[in-house]
Coordinates of C-alpha atoms in Angstrom, one line a residue:
Chain A
M1 CA 168.6 137.7 145.7
P2 CA 166.1 135.1 144.1
A3 CA 166.3 133.8 141.1
P4 CA 164.2 135.4 138.5
F5 CA 161.2 133.5 137.0
A6 CA 162.1 131.4 133.4
Y7 CA 160.2 131.2 130.6
R8 CA 160.5 129.5 127.8
R9 CA 159.1 130.5 124.0
L10 CA 160.4 128.7 120.8
V11 CA 159.9 131.7 117.9
Q12 CA 157.1 130.8 116.0
F13 CA 157.1 131.8 112.0
A14 CA 153.9 133.5 112.0
D15 CA 156.1 135.8 114.4
T16 CA 158.7 137.2 112.7
D17 CA 158.5 140.3 109.8
M18 CA 160.2 140.6 106.4
A19 CA 163.6 141.6 108.0
G20 CA 163.7 137.9 108.6
I21 CA 163.5 138.3 111.7
V22 CA 161.3 138.5 115.3
H23 CA 158.6 142.0 115.0
F24 CA 159.5 143.7 117.5
S25 CA 156.0 144.7 118.8
V26 CA 156.1 140.8 119.3
F27 CA 158.6 140.9 122.4
F28 CA 155.6 142.7 124.1
R29 CA 153.9 139.4 123.8
Y30 CA 156.5 137.5 124.3
M31 CA 156.7 139.3 127.7
E32 CA 152.9 139.1 128.3
E33 CA 153.3 135.2 128.2
A34 CA 155.7 134.8 130.5
E35 CA 154.0 137.7 133.2
H36 CA 151.5 134.8 132.8
A37 CA 153.1 131.7 133.4
L38 CA 154.6 134.3 136.7
R39 CA 151.0 134.5 137.5
R40 CA 150.1 130.7 136.8
H41 CA 152.9 129.5 139.1
I42 CA 152.1 132.1 142.0
G43 CA 148.7 130.8 141.5
M44 CA 146.7 132.3 139.9
S45 CA 144.4 132.6 136.7
I46 CA 143.2 135.1 133.7
H47 CA 140.0 133.7 135.4
D48 CA 140.3 134.4 138.5
R49 CA 137.3 136.5 140.5
F50 CA 137.7 139.0 142.3
D51 CA 134.7 138.3 144.5
P52 CA 133.9 134.7 145.0
A53 CA 130.1 135.7 145.0
D54 CA 130.5 137.2 141.2
D55 CA 131.1 134.7 138.7
R56 CA 131.5 137.8 136.3
S57 CA 133.7 140.3 138.7
R58 CA 137.2 139.8 137.5
I59 CA 141.0 141.1 138.8
A60 CA 142.7 141.9 135.7
F61 CA 145.6 144.4 135.4
P62 CA 145.5 146.6 132.4
R63 CA 148.5 148.4 131.2
V64 CA 150.3 151.8 132.7
S65 CA 153.0 151.9 130.9
A66 CA 155.4 148.8 128.3
R67 CA 158.6 149.9 127.1
C68 CA 161.9 147.5 125.5
D69 CA 165.6 148.0 124.7
Y70 CA 166.6 146.0 121.8
H71 CA 170.3 144.7 121.1
S72 CA 169.8 142.0 118.7
P73 CA 167.1 139.9 116.2
A74 CA 165.7 137.2 117.5
R75 CA 165.1 134.6 114.5
C76 CA 162.5 131.7 113.5
E77 CA 163.5 128.7 115.9
D78 CA 165.4 130.6 118.2
E79 CA 165.0 129.0 121.7
L80 CA 163.8 132.1 124.0
R81 CA 164.6 132.3 127.6
I82 CA 162.9 134.9 129.3
E83 CA 163.6 135.9 132.9
V84 CA 160.8 138.1 135.1
T85 CA 161.6 139.9 137.3
V86 CA 159.2 142.1 140.2
Q87 CA 160.8 145.5 139.5
K88 CA 158.9 147.3 142.3
L89 CA 155.5 146.8 144.1
G90 CA 153.0 149.4 144.9
K91 CA 149.5 149.3 146.6
S92 CA 148.1 148.6 143.6
S93 CA 150.5 148.1 141.0
V94 CA 153.1 146.0 139.8
T95 CA 156.5 146.3 137.4
Y96 CA 158.4 143.8 136.0
G97 CA 161.8 143.3 134.7
F98 CA 161.9 141.0 132.0
H99 CA 165.3 140.0 130.0
I100 CA 165.2 137.7 126.5
F101 CA 168.2 135.6 125.8
R102 CA 168.9 133.7 123.3
D103 CA 171.8 131.3 124.7
E104 CA 174.3 133.9 126.8
A105 CA 173.5 136.4 124.3
E106 CA 170.8 138.7 126.2
L107 CA 168.8 140.0 123.1
A108 CA 166.3 142.4 124.9
V109 CA 165.2 143.8 128.4
G110 CA 162.3 145.3 129.0
E111 CA 159.3 146.4 131.8
M112 CA 155.9 146.9 132.0
T113 CA 153.7 148.2 134.6
S114 CA 150.0 147.0 135.1
V115 CA 147.6 148.0 137.7
C116 CA 145.5 145.6 139.6
C117 CA 141.8 146.3 138.3
C118 CA 138.3 144.4 139.7
F119 CA 135.6 144.2 136.7
R120 CA 132.1 144.1 137.2
D121 CA 129.7 144.2 134.4
G122 CA 128.5 147.5 134.0
V123 CA 130.4 149.1 135.8
K124 CA 133.8 151.0 134.9
P125 CA 136.9 148.5 136.4
R126 CA 138.4 150.6 139.6
P127 CA 142.2 150.1 140.5
T128 CA 142.5 147.4 143.9
P129 CA 144.9 146.8 146.4
L130 CA 147.2 143.7 145.5
P131 CA 145.7 140.5 147.0
D132 CA 147.9 139.5 149.7
A133 CA 148.6 135.9 147.9
V134 CA 149.2 138.2 144.1
L135 CA 151.5 139.8 146.8
A136 CA 152.9 137.5 148.9
G137 CA 153.7 135.0 144.6
L138 CA 155.1 138.2 142.9
K139 CA 157.6 138.9 146.4
Q140 CA 159.4 135.9 145.7
F141 CA 160.4 137.7 142.6
A142 CA 161.2 141.0 144.3
A143 CA 164.5 142.3 142.3
Chain B
M1 CA 156.4 174.7 115.7
P2 CA 155.1 172.9 112.4
A3 CA 151.9 170.5 112.8
P4 CA 152.6 166.5 113.9
F5 CA 151.6 163.9 111.1
A6 CA 148.6 163.0 111.3
Y7 CA 147.7 159.2 110.2
R8 CA 144.2 157.2 110.5
R9 CA 143.6 154.2 111.7
L10 CA 139.8 152.2 112.3
V11 CA 140.2 149.6 114.9
Q12 CA 139.4 146.3 113.5
F13 CA 137.7 143.6 115.7
A14 CA 141.0 141.5 115.5
D15 CA 142.8 144.2 117.3
T16 CA 140.9 143.6 119.8
D17 CA 141.6 140.5 123.4
M18 CA 139.3 139.6 125.8
A19 CA 139.1 142.2 128.6
G20 CA 136.8 144.3 125.3
I21 CA 139.9 146.8 124.7
V22 CA 143.1 146.9 121.8
H23 CA 145.9 144.2 123.4
F24 CA 148.3 147.1 124.9
S25 CA 151.0 145.4 121.9
V26 CA 148.7 146.5 118.9
F27 CA 149.7 150.2 120.0
F28 CA 152.9 149.2 118.5
R29 CA 151.9 148.4 115.4
Y30 CA 149.8 151.3 114.6
M31 CA 152.6 153.8 115.8
E32 CA 155.0 151.4 112.7
E33 CA 152.1 151.7 110.2
A34 CA 152.0 156.2 111.4
E35 CA 155.3 156.4 111.3
H36 CA 155.5 154.6 107.9
A37 CA 152.9 156.6 106.4
L38 CA 155.4 159.4 107.2
R39 CA 158.0 157.8 105.5
R40 CA 155.6 157.1 102.2
H41 CA 155.0 160.7 102.6
I42 CA 158.3 162.3 102.4
G43 CA 158.8 160.2 99.7
M44 CA 160.0 156.7 101.3
S45 CA 159.1 153.1 100.5
I46 CA 159.5 150.2 102.2
H47 CA 161.5 148.8 99.3
D48 CA 163.7 151.4 99.0
R49 CA 167.6 150.1 98.2
F50 CA 170.6 151.4 99.9
D51 CA 172.6 151.3 96.4
P52 CA 170.9 152.2 93.7
A53 CA 172.9 149.5 91.3
D54 CA 172.0 146.9 94.3
D55 CA 168.4 145.6 93.2
R56 CA 169.0 143.3 97.0
S57 CA 170.3 146.3 98.3
R58 CA 168.0 147.9 101.7
I59 CA 168.1 150.5 103.6
A60 CA 165.7 149.3 107.1
F61 CA 165.4 150.7 110.5
P62 CA 165.7 148.6 112.9
R63 CA 164.6 149.6 116.1
V64 CA 166.3 150.0 119.0
S65 CA 163.8 151.0 121.9
A66 CA 160.3 151.4 122.0
R67 CA 157.8 152.2 124.8
C68 CA 154.1 153.5 125.5
D69 CA 152.4 155.0 128.6
Y70 CA 149.1 153.7 128.5
H71 CA 145.8 156.8 129.6
S72 CA 142.8 155.6 128.8
P73 CA 141.9 152.0 126.3
A74 CA 140.5 151.6 123.2
R75 CA 137.5 149.4 121.9
C76 CA 136.6 148.2 118.2
E77 CA 135.5 150.5 115.6
D78 CA 137.5 153.4 117.0
E79 CA 138.8 156.1 114.4
L80 CA 141.4 157.1 116.5
R81 CA 144.4 159.4 115.0
I82 CA 147.7 159.3 115.7
E83 CA 149.9 162.2 115.5
V84 CA 153.9 161.8 115.4
T85 CA 156.8 163.6 115.5
V86 CA 161.0 163.8 114.6
Q87 CA 161.8 164.0 118.5
K88 CA 165.6 163.5 118.2
L89 CA 167.7 162.9 115.1
G90 CA 171.2 161.8 115.3
K91 CA 173.5 160.8 112.5
S92 CA 172.3 157.6 111.6
S93 CA 169.4 157.5 114.6
V94 CA 165.7 159.2 115.0
T95 CA 163.2 158.7 117.7
Y96 CA 159.6 159.0 116.7
G97 CA 157.0 160.2 120.0
F98 CA 153.7 159.4 118.9
H99 CA 150.4 160.4 120.7
I100 CA 147.0 158.5 119.8
F101 CA 144.1 160.2 120.8
R102 CA 140.3 159.1 119.5
D103 CA 138.6 163.1 119.4
E104 CA 140.5 164.7 122.0
A105 CA 141.0 161.9 124.0
E106 CA 144.1 161.5 124.2
L107 CA 144.3 157.4 125.1
A108 CA 148.9 157.1 124.9
V109 CA 151.8 158.0 124.3
G110 CA 154.5 156.7 122.8
E111 CA 157.9 156.4 121.7
M112 CA 160.5 154.7 119.3
T113 CA 163.9 155.2 118.3
S114 CA 165.7 153.0 114.8
V115 CA 168.7 153.1 114.0
C116 CA 169.3 153.6 109.9
C117 CA 170.7 151.1 108.3
C118 CA 171.7 149.4 105.2
F119 CA 171.3 145.5 104.5
R120 CA 172.9 143.6 101.6
D121 CA 172.1 140.1 100.9
G122 CA 175.0 138.4 102.9
V123 CA 176.4 140.8 104.6
K124 CA 175.6 141.9 108.9
P125 CA 173.4 144.8 108.7
R126 CA 175.4 148.5 109.5
P127 CA 174.3 151.5 110.6
T128 CA 174.3 154.6 107.9
P129 CA 174.2 157.8 108.3
L130 CA 170.1 159.1 106.9
P131 CA 170.2 160.5 103.1
D132 CA 170.0 163.8 103.1
A133 CA 166.8 163.8 101.4
V134 CA 165.2 161.1 104.3
L135 CA 166.8 163.8 107.0
A136 CA 165.6 166.9 105.3
G137 CA 161.7 164.9 104.6
L138 CA 162.5 163.8 108.9
K139 CA 162.7 167.6 109.4
Q140 CA 159.6 168.7 108.7
F141 CA 157.9 166.9 111.4
A142 CA 160.9 167.7 114.1
A143 CA 159.6 168.2 116.9
Chain C
M1 CA 123.6 141.6 89.3
P2 CA 124.7 144.2 91.6
A3 CA 128.5 145.1 92.3
P4 CA 130.0 144.1 95.4
F5 CA 131.1 146.0 98.4
A6 CA 134.5 147.2 97.6
Y7 CA 137.4 147.1 100.3
R8 CA 140.5 148.8 100.2
R9 CA 143.7 147.9 102.1
L10 CA 147.2 148.9 102.4
V11 CA 149.6 146.0 103.9
Q12 CA 151.5 146.9 106.5
F13 CA 154.9 145.8 107.5
A14 CA 153.4 143.6 110.0
D15 CA 151.5 141.7 107.8
T16 CA 154.7 140.2 106.2
D17 CA 156.5 137.0 107.5
M18 CA 160.2 135.7 107.0
A19 CA 159.9 135.0 103.6
G20 CA 158.8 138.5 102.4
I21 CA 154.8 138.4 101.5
V22 CA 151.9 138.5 103.8
H23 CA 151.9 135.8 106.4
F24 CA 149.3 133.9 105.2
S25 CA 146.7 134.0 108.4
V26 CA 147.1 137.6 107.7
F27 CA 144.3 136.8 104.7
F28 CA 141.7 135.8 107.1
R29 CA 142.1 139.6 109.3
Y30 CA 141.6 141.3 105.5
M31 CA 138.6 139.3 104.7
E32 CA 136.5 139.6 108.4
E33 CA 138.2 143.5 107.9
A34 CA 135.8 144.0 104.8
E35 CA 133.2 141.9 105.6
H36 CA 133.5 144.5 109.2
A37 CA 133.0 146.8 106.7
L38 CA 130.1 145.8 104.4
R39 CA 128.4 145.9 107.5
R40 CA 128.7 148.8 109.0
H41 CA 127.8 150.2 104.8
I42 CA 124.8 148.6 105.6
G43 CA 124.0 150.7 109.3
M44 CA 125.1 147.4 111.3
S45 CA 127.7 147.8 114.2
I46 CA 130.1 145.5 116.1
H47 CA 128.1 146.9 119.5
D48 CA 124.4 146.0 118.1
R49 CA 123.1 145.0 120.7
F50 CA 120.1 142.2 120.4
D51 CA 117.5 143.6 123.0
P52 CA 117.7 147.1 122.9
A53 CA 116.2 147.3 126.5
D54 CA 119.2 145.2 127.7
D55 CA 123.0 146.9 127.5
R56 CA 124.6 144.2 127.9
S57 CA 123.0 141.8 125.4
R58 CA 124.6 141.6 121.6
I59 CA 124.4 140.1 118.3
A60 CA 127.4 138.9 117.6
F61 CA 128.5 136.5 114.3
P62 CA 131.0 133.2 115.4
R63 CA 132.5 131.6 112.9
V64 CA 131.5 128.4 111.4
S65 CA 134.2 127.6 108.8
A66 CA 136.6 130.2 106.8
R67 CA 139.0 128.8 103.8
C68 CA 141.3 130.6 101.5
D69 CA 143.1 129.8 98.3
Y70 CA 146.0 131.3 97.9
H71 CA 147.1 132.3 94.2
S72 CA 149.7 135.3 94.2
P73 CA 151.9 136.7 97.7
A74 CA 150.9 139.8 98.9
R75 CA 153.6 142.6 99.6
C76 CA 154.0 145.4 101.9
E77 CA 152.8 148.5 101.1
D78 CA 150.6 146.4 98.4
E79 CA 147.3 148.4 98.0
L80 CA 144.9 145.6 98.3
R81 CA 140.6 145.6 97.6
I82 CA 139.1 143.1 98.9
E83 CA 135.2 142.5 96.9
V84 CA 132.5 141.1 99.2
T85 CA 129.3 139.4 97.7
V86 CA 127.3 137.1 100.2
Q87 CA 127.1 134.2 98.7
K88 CA 124.6 132.3 100.8
L89 CA 121.8 133.7 103.1
G90 CA 120.6 130.8 105.6
K91 CA 117.6 131.7 108.6
S92 CA 120.5 131.9 110.8
S93 CA 123.5 131.7 108.5
V94 CA 125.6 134.0 106.1
T95 CA 128.1 132.7 103.5
Y96 CA 130.3 135.7 102.8
G97 CA 132.5 135.7 100.0
F98 CA 135.7 137.0 98.6
H99 CA 138.1 138.2 96.5
I100 CA 141.3 139.6 96.6
F101 CA 142.7 142.0 94.2
R102 CA 146.7 144.0 93.7
D103 CA 145.1 145.9 90.5
E104 CA 144.0 143.3 88.1
A105 CA 145.4 140.6 89.7
E106 CA 143.1 138.3 92.1
L107 CA 145.6 137.4 94.5
A108 CA 143.0 135.0 96.8
V109 CA 139.6 134.0 96.5
G110 CA 137.9 133.5 99.9
E111 CA 134.9 131.7 101.6
M112 CA 133.3 131.9 105.5
T113 CA 130.3 131.2 107.1
S114 CA 128.9 132.9 110.0
V115 CA 126.2 132.0 112.6
C116 CA 123.8 135.1 114.1
C117 CA 123.9 134.9 117.6
C118 CA 122.4 136.2 120.3
F119 CA 125.3 136.7 123.5
R120 CA 123.3 137.8 126.9
D121 CA 125.5 137.7 129.8
G122 CA 126.0 134.7 131.7
V123 CA 124.4 132.4 129.0
K124 CA 125.5 130.0 126.2
P125 CA 125.2 131.8 123.0
R126 CA 121.9 130.4 121.0
P127 CA 122.0 131.3 116.8
T128 CA 118.9 133.5 116.3
P129 CA 116.9 134.8 112.9
L130 CA 119.3 137.1 111.2
P131 CA 116.7 140.3 112.1
D132 CA 115.4 141.8 109.2
A133 CA 117.3 145.0 108.6
V134 CA 120.6 142.6 108.6
L135 CA 118.4 141.0 106.1
A136 CA 117.9 143.3 103.4
G137 CA 121.2 145.0 104.1
L138 CA 122.5 141.7 103.0
K139 CA 120.9 141.0 100.3
Q140 CA 122.2 144.3 98.3
F141 CA 125.1 142.2 98.3
A142 CA 123.6 138.8 97.5
A143 CA 125.7 137.3 94.8
Chain D
M1 CA 146.6 103.3 111.1
P2 CA 149.8 105.3 112.6
A3 CA 148.9 107.9 115.3
P4 CA 149.5 111.6 113.9
F5 CA 151.8 114.0 115.2
A6 CA 150.4 116.1 118.6
Y7 CA 151.3 119.1 119.6
R8 CA 150.5 120.8 122.8
R9 CA 150.4 124.5 122.7
L10 CA 148.6 126.8 126.1
V11 CA 146.3 129.5 124.2
Q12 CA 147.4 132.8 125.0
F13 CA 145.8 136.4 126.6
A14 CA 147.1 137.8 122.9
D15 CA 145.1 135.1 121.4
T16 CA 141.5 135.7 122.3
D17 CA 139.5 139.0 121.2
M18 CA 136.5 140.8 122.6
A19 CA 134.4 137.6 122.3
G20 CA 135.8 136.5 124.6
I21 CA 137.4 133.7 122.8
V22 CA 140.4 132.5 120.3
H23 CA 140.3 134.7 117.4
F24 CA 139.1 132.9 114.1
S25 CA 142.1 133.8 112.3
V26 CA 144.6 132.0 115.2
F27 CA 143.3 129.0 114.8
F28 CA 145.6 129.0 111.8
R29 CA 148.7 130.2 113.5
Y30 CA 148.8 127.1 115.9
M31 CA 147.4 124.7 112.9
E32 CA 150.8 126.1 111.1
E33 CA 153.0 126.0 114.3
A34 CA 152.1 122.3 114.8
E35 CA 153.2 121.4 110.5
H36 CA 156.4 123.6 111.8
A37 CA 156.8 121.0 114.9
L38 CA 156.6 118.2 112.7
R39 CA 158.5 119.1 110.1
R40 CA 161.8 119.1 112.8
H41 CA 160.5 116.0 114.1
I42 CA 161.4 114.8 110.8
G43 CA 164.5 116.4 110.6
M44 CA 163.5 119.8 108.5
S45 CA 164.5 123.2 109.6
I46 CA 162.9 126.4 108.2
H47 CA 166.2 127.5 107.5
D48 CA 167.1 124.6 105.0
R49 CA 168.8 125.2 102.4
F50 CA 167.9 123.8 98.9
D51 CA 171.3 124.2 97.5
P52 CA 173.9 122.9 100.1
A53 CA 176.3 124.3 98.3
D54 CA 174.4 128.2 98.0
D55 CA 173.5 129.2 101.5
R56 CA 171.2 131.3 100.4
S57 CA 169.1 128.9 98.8
R58 CA 165.7 127.7 100.6
I59 CA 163.3 124.9 100.4
A60 CA 160.0 126.5 101.7
F61 CA 156.5 126.4 101.1
P62 CA 153.9 128.0 100.5
R63 CA 150.3 127.5 101.3
V64 CA 148.1 126.5 98.2
S65 CA 144.7 126.9 100.6
A66 CA 143.5 126.4 104.2
R67 CA 140.6 126.2 105.7
C68 CA 138.9 125.5 108.9
D69 CA 135.6 124.2 110.9
Y70 CA 135.4 125.5 113.6
H71 CA 132.8 123.3 116.7
S72 CA 133.7 125.2 119.4
P73 CA 135.3 128.0 121.2
A74 CA 139.0 127.7 122.2
R75 CA 139.9 129.9 125.9
C76 CA 142.7 131.7 127.5
E77 CA 144.6 129.1 129.2
D78 CA 142.8 126.2 127.3
E79 CA 145.7 123.7 126.5
L80 CA 145.0 122.5 123.2
R81 CA 146.4 119.2 121.7
I82 CA 146.5 119.6 118.0
E83 CA 146.8 116.4 116.0
V84 CA 148.4 116.2 112.8
T85 CA 148.4 113.6 109.3
V86 CA 149.3 113.8 106.2
Q87 CA 146.2 113.8 104.3
K88 CA 147.5 113.4 100.4
L89 CA 151.3 114.0 99.3
G90 CA 151.7 114.9 95.1
K91 CA 155.4 115.3 93.5
S92 CA 155.7 119.0 94.6
S93 CA 152.7 119.3 97.3
V94 CA 151.3 118.3 100.8
T95 CA 148.3 118.7 102.2
Y96 CA 147.6 118.2 106.3
G97 CA 144.8 117.3 108.5
F98 CA 144.9 119.2 112.1
H99 CA 142.3 118.2 115.0
I100 CA 142.1 120.6 117.7
F101 CA 141.9 119.5 121.1
R102 CA 141.0 120.5 124.3
D103 CA 140.7 117.2 126.3
E104 CA 138.5 115.1 124.0
A105 CA 136.4 117.8 122.8
E106 CA 137.4 118.7 119.5
L107 CA 137.0 122.4 118.9
A108 CA 137.8 122.5 115.4
V109 CA 138.6 120.5 112.4
G110 CA 141.7 122.6 109.4
E111 CA 143.5 121.1 106.3
M112 CA 146.2 122.7 105.0
T113 CA 147.9 122.3 101.4
S114 CA 151.7 123.6 100.7
V115 CA 153.7 123.5 98.1
C116 CA 157.9 122.9 97.7
C117 CA 159.4 125.6 96.5
C118 CA 163.2 126.4 95.6
F119 CA 164.1 129.7 96.6
R120 CA 166.4 131.9 95.3
D121 CA 168.1 135.0 95.9
G122 CA 166.8 137.5 92.7
V123 CA 165.0 133.9 91.2
K124 CA 160.9 133.9 91.1
P125 CA 160.2 130.8 92.9
R126 CA 159.3 127.4 91.6
P127 CA 157.9 124.3 92.2
T128 CA 160.6 121.7 93.4
P129 CA 159.7 117.8 94.3
L130 CA 159.6 116.5 97.6
P131 CA 163.2 115.9 98.7
D132 CA 163.3 112.0 98.9
A133 CA 164.2 112.5 103.3
V134 CA 160.9 114.8 103.4
L135 CA 158.9 112.9 101.4
A136 CA 159.7 109.5 104.1
G137 CA 159.5 111.8 107.3
L138 CA 155.7 112.6 106.0
K139 CA 154.9 109.3 105.2
Q140 CA 155.2 107.9 108.7
F141 CA 152.0 110.7 109.3
A142 CA 149.9 109.8 106.2
A143 CA 146.5 109.2 107.4

């Protein structure tokens, strides 16, 4: 089984709330940051065109679902390690799994499903098959 | 069956991302705002003491889990209506269900589970049974 | 002298940080919300076209500067009143002044300057004179 | 003249808004992150006690003022370099200056003033002189 992709993130002061811990909604931003780091790792960019000849076309991955189970709080200045695996690959969709650690303590486990879409100006986004290069890159981290 | 609790929220510019829509993590903040509005409605405050004699003790509800399914995007200046029901009441835990609408369109459906905890300075938070008054208030919105 | 425009805003839990108060950067979001409420009040929308015949042209107001002086902290569930005045109107620019109150206590004073710009797809945004209707609307709140 | 302290930060997707650029309020979070990185660099932590014998006492630096001038927008995946200098040191206060770059382009210039305070449970925070070790550390980056 391949190693998961690992993303490291320091908890910042603005991530916390008056309970003294990271606000639960911020874990979803951490997971997205890790997902985007994985995507850059396999050669993708947020600015990727769908159609190389159309500089305003974009490939994007709107969320279908997101969830997180919280085991233990994260605090300011914690050094987090977010491990990402690809749990499921559909024709157009991808489901990522996330495990968020501080050292050996697993603080949270999450999952997000996105659909690969083509965006063009003035046209309603529509699902489109995952490009072959994306598929090959994601498969490296398939659980 | 009782009516759900309804919370209204205008989408603000800072809630959006470069895809032109509300960032998916912001839906969790909307759900929390709706939950807290429900709690104020039944007489609770974020500042409620656990022990009336100890002005630094608090009742708080750390998250155990949160999830959201996204059906359709929300945009800046949308007037959202977030309906909250109490889906499950445990001894110490409460599970809320959320339906987020713009007019009649259901944009997202979510769920969050929290555990009632007692916070005291210098003491590790521990689960505590839902106070009777809280239980009675929440039952009004039980699905 | 005309009355300022007043915007009311409840402090939400997610606006706070581990110091137990509203994070200083959130005051800038409050000021923007108040500005946008003023703009809706005078008939503007974030979605206003620059050219009525071009449904992808937009009038927008990128920031040139922003500042805030903090006098006293805001806390969760505080009911804030944000008063907005128009301090200065240039040919293309507008400077807003903000006073943030909880009851009679002034918590913060801020200022933001924006430049009216035309956005069209694929064209670098450029400053454009404030439209007459916008100018007339803003003048109602000139300090 | 000493070199400024430099902090590097990748622009994340959630930092952007529907105008396709980093939301202006997020620059204040970037500046705070850079300030805190500088503070860690000189041996400080957000969790520093004011009184070593009191594990709930804290040294903290509430904001007195913050401002930013925006020259050019930042976009998703931009690699920012935030340079911090100490512009002014008072008995209890410190004013930081910030220059935010992408490569050689200066995107924004900011300033923040904070006051060193002692926090103890149940006691109103009060200004306290900057500890000698803090003063010595900050002076390394005095402009």
